[in-house]
PDB file of C-alpha atoms in Angstrom:
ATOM      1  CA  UNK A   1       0.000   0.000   0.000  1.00 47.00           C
ATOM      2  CA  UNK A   2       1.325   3.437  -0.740  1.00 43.00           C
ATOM      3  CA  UNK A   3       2.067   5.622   2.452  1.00 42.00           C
ATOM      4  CA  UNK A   4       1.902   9.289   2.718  1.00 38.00           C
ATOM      5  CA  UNK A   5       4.552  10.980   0.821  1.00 37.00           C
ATOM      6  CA  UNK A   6       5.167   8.019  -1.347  1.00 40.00           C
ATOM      7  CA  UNK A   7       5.925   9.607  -5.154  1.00 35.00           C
ATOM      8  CA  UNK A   8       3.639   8.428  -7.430  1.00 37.00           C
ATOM      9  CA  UNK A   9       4.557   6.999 -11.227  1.00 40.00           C
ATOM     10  CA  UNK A  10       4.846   9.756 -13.923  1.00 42.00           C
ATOM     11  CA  UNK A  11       2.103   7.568 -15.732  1.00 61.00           C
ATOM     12  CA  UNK A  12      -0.972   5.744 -14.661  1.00 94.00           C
ATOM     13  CA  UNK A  13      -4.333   6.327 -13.533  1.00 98.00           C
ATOM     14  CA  UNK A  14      -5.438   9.306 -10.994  1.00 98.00           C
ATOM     15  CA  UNK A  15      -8.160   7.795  -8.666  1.00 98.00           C
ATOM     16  CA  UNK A  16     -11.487  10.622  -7.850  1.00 98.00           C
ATOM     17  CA  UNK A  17     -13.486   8.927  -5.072  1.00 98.00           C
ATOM     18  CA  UNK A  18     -16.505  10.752  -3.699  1.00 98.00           C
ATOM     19  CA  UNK A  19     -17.753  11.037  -0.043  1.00 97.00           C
ATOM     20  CA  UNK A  20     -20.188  12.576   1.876  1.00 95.00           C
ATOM     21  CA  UNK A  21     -19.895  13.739   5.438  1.00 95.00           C
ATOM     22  CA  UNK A  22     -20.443  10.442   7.527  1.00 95.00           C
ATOM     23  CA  UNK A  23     -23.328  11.295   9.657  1.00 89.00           C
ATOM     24  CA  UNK A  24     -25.157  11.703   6.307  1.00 88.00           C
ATOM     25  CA  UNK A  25     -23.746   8.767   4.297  1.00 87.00           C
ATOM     26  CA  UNK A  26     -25.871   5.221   3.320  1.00 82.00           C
ATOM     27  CA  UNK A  27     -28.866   6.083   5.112  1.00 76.00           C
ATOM     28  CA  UNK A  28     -30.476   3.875   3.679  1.00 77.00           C
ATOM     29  CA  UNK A  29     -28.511   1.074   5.701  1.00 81.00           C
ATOM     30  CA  UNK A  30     -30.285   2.691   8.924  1.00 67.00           C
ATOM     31  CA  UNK A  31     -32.498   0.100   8.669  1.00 67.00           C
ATOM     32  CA  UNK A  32     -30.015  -3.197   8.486  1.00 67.00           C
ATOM     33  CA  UNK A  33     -27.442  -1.636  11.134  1.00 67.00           C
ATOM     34  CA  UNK A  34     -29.340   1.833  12.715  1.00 64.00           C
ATOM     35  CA  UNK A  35     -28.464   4.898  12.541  1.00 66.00           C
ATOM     36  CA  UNK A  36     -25.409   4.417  14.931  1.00 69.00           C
ATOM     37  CA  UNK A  37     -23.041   2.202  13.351  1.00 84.00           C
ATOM     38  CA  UNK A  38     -24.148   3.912  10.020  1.00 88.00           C
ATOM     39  CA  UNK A  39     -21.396   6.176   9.928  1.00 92.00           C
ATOM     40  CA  UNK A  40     -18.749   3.745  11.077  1.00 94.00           C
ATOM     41  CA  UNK A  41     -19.525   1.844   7.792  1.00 95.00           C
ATOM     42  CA  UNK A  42     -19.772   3.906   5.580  1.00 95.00           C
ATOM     43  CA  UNK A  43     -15.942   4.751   6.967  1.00 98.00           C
ATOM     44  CA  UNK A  44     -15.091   1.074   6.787  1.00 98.00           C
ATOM     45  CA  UNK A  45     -16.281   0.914   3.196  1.00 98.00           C
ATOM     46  CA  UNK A  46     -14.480   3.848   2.110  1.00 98.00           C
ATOM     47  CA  UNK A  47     -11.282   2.629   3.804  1.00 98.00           C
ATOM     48  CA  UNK A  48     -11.227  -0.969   1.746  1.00 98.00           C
ATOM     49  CA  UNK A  49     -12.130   0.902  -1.175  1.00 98.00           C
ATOM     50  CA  UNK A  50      -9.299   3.501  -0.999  1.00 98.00           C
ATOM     51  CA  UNK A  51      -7.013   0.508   0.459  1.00 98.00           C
ATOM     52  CA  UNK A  52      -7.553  -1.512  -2.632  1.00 98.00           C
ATOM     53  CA  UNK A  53      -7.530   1.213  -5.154  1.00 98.00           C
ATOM     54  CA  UNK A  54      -3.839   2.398  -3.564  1.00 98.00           C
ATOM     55  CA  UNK A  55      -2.599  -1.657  -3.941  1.00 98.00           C
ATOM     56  CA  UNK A  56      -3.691  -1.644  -7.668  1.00 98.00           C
ATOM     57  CA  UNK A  57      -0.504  -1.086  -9.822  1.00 96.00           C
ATOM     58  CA  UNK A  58      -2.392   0.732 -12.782  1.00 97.00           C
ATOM     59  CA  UNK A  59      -3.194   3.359 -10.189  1.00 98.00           C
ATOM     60  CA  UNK A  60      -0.890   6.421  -9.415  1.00 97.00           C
ATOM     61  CA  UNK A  61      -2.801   8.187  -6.953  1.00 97.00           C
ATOM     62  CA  UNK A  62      -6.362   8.009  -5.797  1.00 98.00           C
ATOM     63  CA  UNK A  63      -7.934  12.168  -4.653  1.00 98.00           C
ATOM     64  CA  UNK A  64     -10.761  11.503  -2.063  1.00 98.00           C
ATOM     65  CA  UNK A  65     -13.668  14.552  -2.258  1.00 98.00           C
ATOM     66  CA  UNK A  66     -14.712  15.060   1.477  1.00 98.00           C
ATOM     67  CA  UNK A  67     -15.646  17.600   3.735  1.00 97.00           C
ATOM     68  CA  UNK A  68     -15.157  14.900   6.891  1.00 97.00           C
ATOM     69  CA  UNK A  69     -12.392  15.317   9.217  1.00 98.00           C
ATOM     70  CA  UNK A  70     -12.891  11.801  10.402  1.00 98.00           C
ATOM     71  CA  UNK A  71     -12.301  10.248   7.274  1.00 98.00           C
ATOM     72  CA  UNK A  72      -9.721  13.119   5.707  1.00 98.00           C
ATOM     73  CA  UNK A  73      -7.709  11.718   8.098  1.00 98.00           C
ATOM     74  CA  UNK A  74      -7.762   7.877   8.126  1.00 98.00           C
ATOM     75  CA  UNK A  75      -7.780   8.320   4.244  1.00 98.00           C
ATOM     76  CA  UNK A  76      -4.869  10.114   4.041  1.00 98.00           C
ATOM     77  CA  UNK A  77      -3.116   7.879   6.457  1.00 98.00           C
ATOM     78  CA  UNK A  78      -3.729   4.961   4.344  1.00 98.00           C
ATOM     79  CA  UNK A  79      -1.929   7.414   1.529  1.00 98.00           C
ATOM     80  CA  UNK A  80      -4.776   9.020  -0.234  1.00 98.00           C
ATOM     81  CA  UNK A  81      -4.810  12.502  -1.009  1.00 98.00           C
ATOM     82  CA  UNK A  82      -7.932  14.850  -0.046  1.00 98.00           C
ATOM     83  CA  UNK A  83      -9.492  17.675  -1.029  1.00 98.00           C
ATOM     84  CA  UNK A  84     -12.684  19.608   0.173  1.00 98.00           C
ATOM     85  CA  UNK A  85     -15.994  19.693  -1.744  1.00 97.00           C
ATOM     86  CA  UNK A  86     -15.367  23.351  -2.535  1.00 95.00           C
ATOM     87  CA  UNK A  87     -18.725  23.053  -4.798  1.00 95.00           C
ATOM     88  CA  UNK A  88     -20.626  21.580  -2.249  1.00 94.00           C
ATOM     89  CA  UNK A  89     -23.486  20.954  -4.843  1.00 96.00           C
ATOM     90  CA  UNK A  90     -23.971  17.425  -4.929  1.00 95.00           C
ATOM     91  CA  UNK A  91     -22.135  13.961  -6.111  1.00 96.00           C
ATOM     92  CA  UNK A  92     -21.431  14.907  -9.656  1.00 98.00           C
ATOM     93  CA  UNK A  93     -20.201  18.338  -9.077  1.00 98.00           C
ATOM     94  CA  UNK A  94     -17.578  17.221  -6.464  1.00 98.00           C
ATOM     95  CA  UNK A  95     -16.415  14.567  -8.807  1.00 98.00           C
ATOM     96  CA  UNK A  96     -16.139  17.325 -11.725  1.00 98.00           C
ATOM     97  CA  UNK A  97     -13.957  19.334  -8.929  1.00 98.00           C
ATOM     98  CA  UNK A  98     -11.757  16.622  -8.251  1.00 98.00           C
ATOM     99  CA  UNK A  99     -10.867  15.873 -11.951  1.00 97.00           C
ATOM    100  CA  UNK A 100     -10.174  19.271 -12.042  1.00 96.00           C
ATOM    101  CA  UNK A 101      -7.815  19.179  -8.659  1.00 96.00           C
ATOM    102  CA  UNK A 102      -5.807  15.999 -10.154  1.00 95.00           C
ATOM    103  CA  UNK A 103      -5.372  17.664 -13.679  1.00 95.00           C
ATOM    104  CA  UNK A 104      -4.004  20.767 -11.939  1.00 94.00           C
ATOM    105  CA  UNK A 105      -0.874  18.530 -11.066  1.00 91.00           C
ATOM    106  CA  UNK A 106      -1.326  15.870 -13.561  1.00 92.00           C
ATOM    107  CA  UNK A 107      -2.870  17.198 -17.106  1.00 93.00           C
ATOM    108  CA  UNK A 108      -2.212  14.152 -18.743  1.00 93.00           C
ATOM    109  CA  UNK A 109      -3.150  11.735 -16.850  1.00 93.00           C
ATOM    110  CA  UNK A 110      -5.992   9.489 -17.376  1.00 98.00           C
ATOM    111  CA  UNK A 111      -8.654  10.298 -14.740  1.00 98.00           C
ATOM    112  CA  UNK A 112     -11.555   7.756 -13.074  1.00 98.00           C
ATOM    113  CA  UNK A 113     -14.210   8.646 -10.555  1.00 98.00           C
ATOM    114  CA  UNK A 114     -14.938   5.443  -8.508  1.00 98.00           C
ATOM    115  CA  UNK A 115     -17.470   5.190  -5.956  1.00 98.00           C
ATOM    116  CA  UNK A 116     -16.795   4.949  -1.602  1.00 98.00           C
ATOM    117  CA  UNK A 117     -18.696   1.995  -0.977  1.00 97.00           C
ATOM    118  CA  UNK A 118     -17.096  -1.068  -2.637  1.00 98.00           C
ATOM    119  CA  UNK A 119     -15.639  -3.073   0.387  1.00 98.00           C
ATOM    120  CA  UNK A 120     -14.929  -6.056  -2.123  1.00 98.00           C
ATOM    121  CA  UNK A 121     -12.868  -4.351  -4.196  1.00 98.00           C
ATOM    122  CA  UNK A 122     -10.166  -6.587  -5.669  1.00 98.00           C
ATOM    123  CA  UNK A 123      -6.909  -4.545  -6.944  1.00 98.00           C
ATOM    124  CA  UNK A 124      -6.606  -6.961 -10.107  1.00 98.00           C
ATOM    125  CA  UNK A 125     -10.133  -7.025 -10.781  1.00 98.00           C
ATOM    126  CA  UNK A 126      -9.830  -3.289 -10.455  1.00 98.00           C
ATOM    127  CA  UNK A 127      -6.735  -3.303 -12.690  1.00 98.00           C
ATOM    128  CA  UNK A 128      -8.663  -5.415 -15.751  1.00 98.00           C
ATOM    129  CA  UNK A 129     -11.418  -2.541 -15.687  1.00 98.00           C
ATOM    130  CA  UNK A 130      -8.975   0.055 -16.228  1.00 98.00           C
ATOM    131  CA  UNK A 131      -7.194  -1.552 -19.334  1.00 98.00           C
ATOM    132  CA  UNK A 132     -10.410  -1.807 -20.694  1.00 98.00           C
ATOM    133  CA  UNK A 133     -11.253   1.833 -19.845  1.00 98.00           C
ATOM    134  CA  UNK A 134      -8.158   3.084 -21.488  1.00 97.00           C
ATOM    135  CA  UNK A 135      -9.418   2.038 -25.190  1.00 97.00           C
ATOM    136  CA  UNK A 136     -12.071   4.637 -24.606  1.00 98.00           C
ATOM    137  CA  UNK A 137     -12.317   8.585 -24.377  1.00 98.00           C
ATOM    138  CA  UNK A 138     -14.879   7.669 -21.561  1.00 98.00           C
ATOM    139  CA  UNK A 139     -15.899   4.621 -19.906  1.00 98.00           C
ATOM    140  CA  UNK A 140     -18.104   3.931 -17.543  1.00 98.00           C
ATOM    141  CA  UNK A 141     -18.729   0.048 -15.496  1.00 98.00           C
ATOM    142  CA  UNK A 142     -22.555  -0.287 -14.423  1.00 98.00           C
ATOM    143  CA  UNK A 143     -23.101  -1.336 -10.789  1.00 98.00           C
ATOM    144  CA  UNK A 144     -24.356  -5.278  -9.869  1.00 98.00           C
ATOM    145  CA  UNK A 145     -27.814  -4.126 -10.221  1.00 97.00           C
ATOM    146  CA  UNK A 146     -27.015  -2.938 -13.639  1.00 97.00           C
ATOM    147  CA  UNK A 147     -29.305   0.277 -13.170  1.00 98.00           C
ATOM    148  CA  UNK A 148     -26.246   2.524 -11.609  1.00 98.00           C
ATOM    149  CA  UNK A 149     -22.369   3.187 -11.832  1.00 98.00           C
ATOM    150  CA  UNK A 150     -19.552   2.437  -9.974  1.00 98.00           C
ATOM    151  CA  UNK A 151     -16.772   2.974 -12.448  1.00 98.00           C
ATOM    152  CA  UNK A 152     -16.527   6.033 -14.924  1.00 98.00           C
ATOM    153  CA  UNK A 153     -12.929   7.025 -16.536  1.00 98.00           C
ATOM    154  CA  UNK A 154     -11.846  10.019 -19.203  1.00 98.00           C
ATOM    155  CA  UNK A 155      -8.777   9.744 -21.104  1.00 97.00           C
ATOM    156  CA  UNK A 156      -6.197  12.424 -20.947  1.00 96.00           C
ATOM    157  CA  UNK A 157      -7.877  15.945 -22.182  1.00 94.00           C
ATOM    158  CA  UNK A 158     -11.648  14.511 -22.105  1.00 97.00           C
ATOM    159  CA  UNK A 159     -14.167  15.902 -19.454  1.00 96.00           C
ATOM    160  CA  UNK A 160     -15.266  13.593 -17.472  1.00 97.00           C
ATOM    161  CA  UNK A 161     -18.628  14.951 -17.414  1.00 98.00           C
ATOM    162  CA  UNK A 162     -19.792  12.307 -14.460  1.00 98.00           C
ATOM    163  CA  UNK A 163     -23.891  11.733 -14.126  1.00 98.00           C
ATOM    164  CA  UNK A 164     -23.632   9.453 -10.847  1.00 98.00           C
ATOM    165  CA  UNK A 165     -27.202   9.125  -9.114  1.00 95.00           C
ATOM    166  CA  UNK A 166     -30.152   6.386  -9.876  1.00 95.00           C
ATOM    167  CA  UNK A 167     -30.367   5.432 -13.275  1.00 97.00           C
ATOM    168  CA  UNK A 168     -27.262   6.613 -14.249  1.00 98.00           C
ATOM    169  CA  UNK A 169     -26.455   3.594 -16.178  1.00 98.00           C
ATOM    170  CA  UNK A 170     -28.732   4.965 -18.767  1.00 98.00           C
ATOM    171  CA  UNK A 171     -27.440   8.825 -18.703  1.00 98.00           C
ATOM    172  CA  UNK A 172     -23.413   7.785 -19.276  1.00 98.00           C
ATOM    173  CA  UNK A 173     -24.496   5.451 -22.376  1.00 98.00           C
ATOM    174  CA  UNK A 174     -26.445   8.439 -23.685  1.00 98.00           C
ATOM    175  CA  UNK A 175     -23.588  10.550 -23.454  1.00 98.00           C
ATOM    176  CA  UNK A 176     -21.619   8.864 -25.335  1.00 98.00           C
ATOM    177  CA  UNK A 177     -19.188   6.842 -22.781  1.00 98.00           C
ATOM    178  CA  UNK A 178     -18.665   3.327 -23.435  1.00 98.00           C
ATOM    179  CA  UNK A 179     -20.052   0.712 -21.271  1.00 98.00           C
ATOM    180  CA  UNK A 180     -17.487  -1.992 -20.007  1.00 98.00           C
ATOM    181  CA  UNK A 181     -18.924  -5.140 -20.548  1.00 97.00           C
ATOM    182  CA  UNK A 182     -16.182  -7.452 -18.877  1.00 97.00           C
ATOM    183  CA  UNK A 183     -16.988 -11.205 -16.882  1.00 97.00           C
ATOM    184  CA  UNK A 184     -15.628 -11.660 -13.018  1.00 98.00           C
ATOM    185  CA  UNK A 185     -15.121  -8.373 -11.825  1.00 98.00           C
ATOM    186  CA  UNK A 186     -17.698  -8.390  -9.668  1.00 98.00           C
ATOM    187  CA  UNK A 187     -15.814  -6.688  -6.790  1.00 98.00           C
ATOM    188  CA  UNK A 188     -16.088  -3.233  -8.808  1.00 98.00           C
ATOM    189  CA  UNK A 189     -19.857  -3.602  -9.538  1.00 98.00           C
ATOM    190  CA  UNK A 190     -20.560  -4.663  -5.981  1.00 98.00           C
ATOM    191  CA  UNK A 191     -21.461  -1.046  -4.285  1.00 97.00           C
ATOM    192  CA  UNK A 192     -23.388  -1.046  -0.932  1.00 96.00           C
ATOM    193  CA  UNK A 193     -26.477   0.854  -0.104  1.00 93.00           C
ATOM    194  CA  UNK A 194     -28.701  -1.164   1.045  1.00 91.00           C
ATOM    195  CA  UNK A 195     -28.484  -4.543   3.859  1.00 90.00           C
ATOM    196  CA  UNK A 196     -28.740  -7.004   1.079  1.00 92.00           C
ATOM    197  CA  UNK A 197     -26.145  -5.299  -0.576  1.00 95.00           C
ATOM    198  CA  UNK A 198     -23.648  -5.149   1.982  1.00 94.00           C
ATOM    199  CA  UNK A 199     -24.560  -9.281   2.338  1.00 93.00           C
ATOM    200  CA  UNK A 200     -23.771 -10.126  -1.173  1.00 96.00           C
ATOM    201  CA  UNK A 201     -20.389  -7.809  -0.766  1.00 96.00           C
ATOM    202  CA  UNK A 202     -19.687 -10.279   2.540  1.00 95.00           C
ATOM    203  CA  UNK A 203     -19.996 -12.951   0.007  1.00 95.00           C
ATOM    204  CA  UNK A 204     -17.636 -11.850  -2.248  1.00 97.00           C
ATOM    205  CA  UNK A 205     -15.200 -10.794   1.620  1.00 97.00           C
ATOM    206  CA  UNK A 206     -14.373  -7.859   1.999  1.00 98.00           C
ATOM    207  CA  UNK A 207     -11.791  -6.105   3.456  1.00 98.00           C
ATOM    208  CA  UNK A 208     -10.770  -5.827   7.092  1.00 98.00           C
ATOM    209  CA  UNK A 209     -11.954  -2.944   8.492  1.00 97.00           C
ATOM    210  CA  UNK A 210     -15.692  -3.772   6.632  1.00 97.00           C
ATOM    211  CA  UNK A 211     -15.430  -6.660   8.511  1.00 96.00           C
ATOM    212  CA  UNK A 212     -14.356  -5.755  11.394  1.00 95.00           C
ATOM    213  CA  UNK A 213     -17.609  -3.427  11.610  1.00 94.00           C
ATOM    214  CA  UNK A 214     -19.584  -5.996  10.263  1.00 92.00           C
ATOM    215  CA  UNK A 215     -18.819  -8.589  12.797  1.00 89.00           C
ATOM    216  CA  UNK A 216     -22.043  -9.533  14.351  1.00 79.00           C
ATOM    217  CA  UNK A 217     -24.120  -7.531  12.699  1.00 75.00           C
ATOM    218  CA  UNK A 218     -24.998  -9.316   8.957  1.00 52.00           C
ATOM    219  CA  UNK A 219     -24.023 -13.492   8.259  1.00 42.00           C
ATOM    220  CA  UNK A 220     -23.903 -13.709   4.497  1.00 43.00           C
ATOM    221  CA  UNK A 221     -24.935 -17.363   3.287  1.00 47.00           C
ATOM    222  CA  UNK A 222     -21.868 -17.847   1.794  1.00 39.00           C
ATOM    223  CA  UNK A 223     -18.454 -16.487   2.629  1.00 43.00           C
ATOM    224  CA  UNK A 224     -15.459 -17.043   0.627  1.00 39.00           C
ATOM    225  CA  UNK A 225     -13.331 -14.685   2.654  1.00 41.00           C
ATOM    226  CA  UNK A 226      -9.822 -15.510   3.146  1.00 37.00           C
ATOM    227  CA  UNK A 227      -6.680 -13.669   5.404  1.00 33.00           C
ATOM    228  CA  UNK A 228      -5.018 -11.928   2.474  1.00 34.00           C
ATOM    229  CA  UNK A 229      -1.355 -10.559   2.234  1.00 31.00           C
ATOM    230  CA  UNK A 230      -1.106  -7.914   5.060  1.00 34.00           C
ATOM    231  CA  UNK A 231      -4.372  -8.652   6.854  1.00 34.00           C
ATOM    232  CA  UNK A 232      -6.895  -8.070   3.633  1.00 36.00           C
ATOM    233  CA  UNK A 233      -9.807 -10.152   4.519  1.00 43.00           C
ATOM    234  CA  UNK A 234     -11.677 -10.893   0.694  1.00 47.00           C
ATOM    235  CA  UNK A 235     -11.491 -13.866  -1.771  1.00 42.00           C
ATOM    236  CA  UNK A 236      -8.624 -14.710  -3.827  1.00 37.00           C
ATOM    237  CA  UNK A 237      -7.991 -12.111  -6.438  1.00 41.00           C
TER     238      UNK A 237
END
């Protein structure tokens, strides 16, 4: 994993990942955990995420979009970089802001807005996405329900013009981005809103702070969890 202060490769993939504050984010788990290990979660899933996304090699530096001070600072411990939702008008608008913060340092580098709550996520499954991404001025990766997105990337000097939020499947193949359409990379499709989400995401295993928080709380019918190399609890990659 890379630490704070770690360079990062002249080439590669700059990382936008999107957060709200935590006492506001996946309320609509209130009613599989309650509203006071909500925002503990939500922190857990953001932490895996980030974790993963900082292990893949195609990835040169992920920019997390928070107001928080909670997470600001376990993100950047785990060696993201953060910036505050200076637009502070909604989802797409801070990931617009933070393609614009990583170009300001990195103008050709390819950009990708991935979203906080994938607690699956699997570096190489990660990795495959993004080689497919890079055929394409802009790519996007529809979520497990195939109505939303998780993944959407720009190639160096395209907007990423992001439309995150419902149906959004539908709104990034209208625009023009290409859909990824790739087998057994479920770990990048597998966001978490909802309790039956966050059990098929224990099914896949997560990683350890998800289930740490977890512990007690949800029992998937089928785990295929294992330890991982330092401590990552999820399936093989």
């Amino acid at each position: 994993m890379r630490r704070v202060g770690e360079s990062v490769a002249v080439g590669g993939w700059s990382l936008v990942v999107p957060l709200k504050p935590l006492s506001l984010a996946k309320s609509r788990l209130a009613g599989a955990a309650g509203d006071g290990l909500r925002p503990g979660l939500a922190l857990a899933f953001a932490q895996d995420t980030v974790a993963a996304a900082l292990d893949c090699p195609a990835i040169s530096d992920v920019v997390v979009v928070t107001d928080d001070p909670l997470a600001v600072a376990e993100l950047t411990a785990l060696g993201a970089r953060a910036v505050p939702d200076t637009p502070g008008a909604g989802l797409n608008a801070a990931l617009a802001h933070g393609a614009r913060t990583v170009r300001e340092d990195r103008p050709a580098a390819p950009v990708a807005a991935l979203n906080a709550d994938l607690p699956a996520l699997r570096p190489g499954e990660l990795a495959r996405v993004l080689a497919v991404a890079g055929a394409f001025p802009r790519a996007f990766l529809a979520d497990a329900a195939g109505v939303g997105t998780t993944f959407l990337s720009a190639a160096p000097g395209v907007a990423l013009d992001p439309a995150f939020g419902g149906p959004s499947r539908a709104r990034h193949r209208t625009s023009g981005a290409a859909e990824i359409l790739l087998a057994g990379v479920d770990s990048v499709r597998r966001d978490v809103d909802t309790g039956e989400d966050l059990r098929a995401a224990l099914a896949l295993g997560v990683g350890p702070r998800t289930a740490a928080a977890t512990t007690g709380l949800l029992v998937p019918e089928k785990r295929t969890a294992v330890e991982g190399a330092g401590g990552t609890v999820r399936g093989a990659d």
